[in-house]
Amino acid sequence: MSAKSNNKEASFPSEEILSRKWDECISNVIVKSGIGLSVGIVASALIFKKRSWPISVSTGLGLGYALSQCERNFNPTLVPVAKKAQEKK
């Protein structure tokens, strides 16, 4: 299965692969930050008596998670599981 994915990536120009990675990264940042913002607003309204810090914390967590996924997408050797899989080969 990995050979098929490598052939699939090889058939596209490198600019196209990089463009798709950036598109995925930007969409992840927008979606995950938005979800964090929504969760923060709900938590602030329902649990924390309308304070602003839950909004900031949850938005930051969503942004951080999205950026870590972007980093893994651009450099898959950073994922510990990938290192273990390469060692087994």
PDB file of N, CA, C and O in Angstrom, residues 37 40-41 43-45 48-59:
ATOM      1  N   LEU A  37     -12.060  27.806  19.417  1.00  0.00           N
ATOM      2  CA  LEU A  37     -12.766  29.039  19.760  1.00  0.00           C
ATOM      3  C   LEU A  37     -14.195  28.732  20.197  1.00  0.00           C
ATOM      4  O   LEU A  37     -14.679  29.262  21.205  1.00  0.00           O
ATOM      5  N   GLY A  40     -14.208  27.114  23.565  1.00  0.00           N
ATOM      6  CA  GLY A  40     -13.883  28.115  24.570  1.00  0.00           C
ATOM      7  C   GLY A  40     -15.047  29.029  24.890  1.00  0.00           C
ATOM      8  O   GLY A  40     -15.274  29.375  26.055  1.00  0.00           O
ATOM      9  N   ILE A  41     -15.781  29.424  23.881  1.00  0.00           N
ATOM     10  CA  ILE A  41     -16.942  30.289  24.107  1.00  0.00           C
ATOM     11  C   ILE A  41     -18.005  29.559  24.909  1.00  0.00           C
ATOM     12  O   ILE A  41     -18.568  30.112  25.867  1.00  0.00           O
ATOM     13  N   ALA A  43     -17.560  26.928  26.899  1.00  0.00           N
ATOM     14  CA  ALA A  43     -17.049  26.694  28.255  1.00  0.00           C
ATOM     15  C   ALA A  43     -17.078  27.980  29.072  1.00  0.00           C
ATOM     16  O   ALA A  43     -17.404  27.958  30.273  1.00  0.00           O
ATOM     17  N   SER A  44     -16.736  29.087  28.444  1.00  0.00           N
ATOM     18  CA  SER A  44     -16.742  30.361  29.147  1.00  0.00           C
ATOM     19  C   SER A  44     -18.159  30.737  29.585  1.00  0.00           C
ATOM     20  O   SER A  44     -18.361  31.221  30.703  1.00  0.00           O
ATOM     21  N   ALA A  45     -19.118  30.513  28.718  1.00  0.00           N
ATOM     22  CA  ALA A  45     -20.493  30.894  29.031  1.00  0.00           C
ATOM     23  C   ALA A  45     -21.132  29.965  30.063  1.00  0.00           C
ATOM     24  O   ALA A  45     -21.858  30.418  30.950  1.00  0.00           O
ATOM     25  N   PHE A  48     -17.358  28.836  33.269  1.00  0.00           N
ATOM     26  CA  PHE A  48     -16.421  29.766  33.900  1.00  0.00           C
ATOM     27  C   PHE A  48     -16.956  31.183  34.080  1.00  0.00           C
ATOM     28  O   PHE A  48     -16.185  32.142  34.159  1.00  0.00           O
ATOM     29  N   LYS A  49     -18.233  31.365  34.146  1.00  0.00           N
ATOM     30  CA  LYS A  49     -18.872  32.647  34.447  1.00  0.00           C
ATOM     31  C   LYS A  49     -18.417  33.781  33.531  1.00  0.00           C
ATOM     32  O   LYS A  49     -18.073  34.872  33.967  1.00  0.00           O
ATOM     33  N   LYS A  50     -18.385  33.498  32.233  1.00  0.00           N
ATOM     34  CA  LYS A  50     -18.081  34.471  31.176  1.00  0.00           C
ATOM     35  C   LYS A  50     -16.719  35.146  31.326  1.00  0.00           C
ATOM     36  O   LYS A  50     -16.563  36.338  31.093  1.00  0.00           O
ATOM     37  N   ARG A  51     -15.740  34.373  31.714  1.00  0.00           N
ATOM     38  CA  ARG A  51     -14.362  34.884  31.735  1.00  0.00           C
ATOM     39  C   ARG A  51     -13.733  34.630  30.377  1.00  0.00           C
ATOM     40  O   ARG A  51     -14.155  33.760  29.631  1.00  0.00           O
ATOM     41  N   SER A  52     -12.683  35.375  30.074  1.00  0.00           N
ATOM     42  CA  SER A  52     -12.117  35.290  28.724  1.00  0.00           C
ATOM     43  C   SER A  52     -10.999  34.260  28.576  1.00  0.00           C
ATOM     44  O   SER A  52     -10.681  33.853  27.462  1.00  0.00           O
ATOM     45  N   TRP A  53     -10.408  33.809  29.664  1.00  0.00           N
ATOM     46  CA  TRP A  53      -9.260  32.921  29.526  1.00  0.00           C
ATOM     47  C   TRP A  53      -9.591  31.558  28.919  1.00  0.00           C
ATOM     48  O   TRP A  53      -8.747  30.998  28.206  1.00  0.00           O
ATOM     49  N   PRO A  54     -10.775  30.973  29.119  1.00  0.00           N
ATOM     50  CA  PRO A  54     -11.040  29.691  28.444  1.00  0.00           C
ATOM     51  C   PRO A  54     -11.060  29.809  26.921  1.00  0.00           C
ATOM     52  O   PRO A  54     -10.664  28.885  26.219  1.00  0.00           O
ATOM     53  N   ILE A  55     -11.478  30.969  26.422  1.00  0.00           N
ATOM     54  CA  ILE A  55     -11.497  31.184  24.976  1.00  0.00           C
ATOM     55  C   ILE A  55     -10.066  31.209  24.438  1.00  0.00           C
ATOM     56  O   ILE A  55      -9.751  30.561  23.441  1.00  0.00           O
ATOM     57  N   SER A  56      -9.197  31.925  25.118  1.00  0.00           N
ATOM     58  CA  SER A  56      -7.800  32.009  24.691  1.00  0.00           C
ATOM     59  C   SER A  56      -7.098  30.664  24.779  1.00  0.00           C
ATOM     60  O   SER A  56      -6.369  30.270  23.854  1.00  0.00           O
ATOM     61  N   VAL A  57      -7.316  29.949  25.857  1.00  0.00           N
ATOM     62  CA  VAL A  57      -6.650  28.659  26.054  1.00  0.00           C
ATOM     63  C   VAL A  57      -7.103  27.642  25.011  1.00  0.00           C
ATOM     64  O   VAL A  57      -6.284  26.962  24.388  1.00  0.00           O
ATOM     65  N   SER A  58      -8.401  27.522  24.811  1.00  0.00           N
ATOM     66  CA  SER A  58      -8.883  26.511  23.870  1.00  0.00           C
ATOM     67  C   SER A  58      -8.533  26.858  22.420  1.00  0.00           C
ATOM     68  O   SER A  58      -8.223  25.969  21.630  1.00  0.00           O
ATOM     69  N   THR A  59      -8.530  28.139  22.075  1.00  0.00           N
ATOM     70  CA  THR A  59      -8.105  28.529  20.727  1.00  0.00           C
ATOM     71  C   THR A  59      -6.624  28.236  20.538  1.00  0.00           C
ATOM     72  O   THR A  59      -6.210  27.741  19.483  1.00  0.00           O
TER      73      THR A  59
END
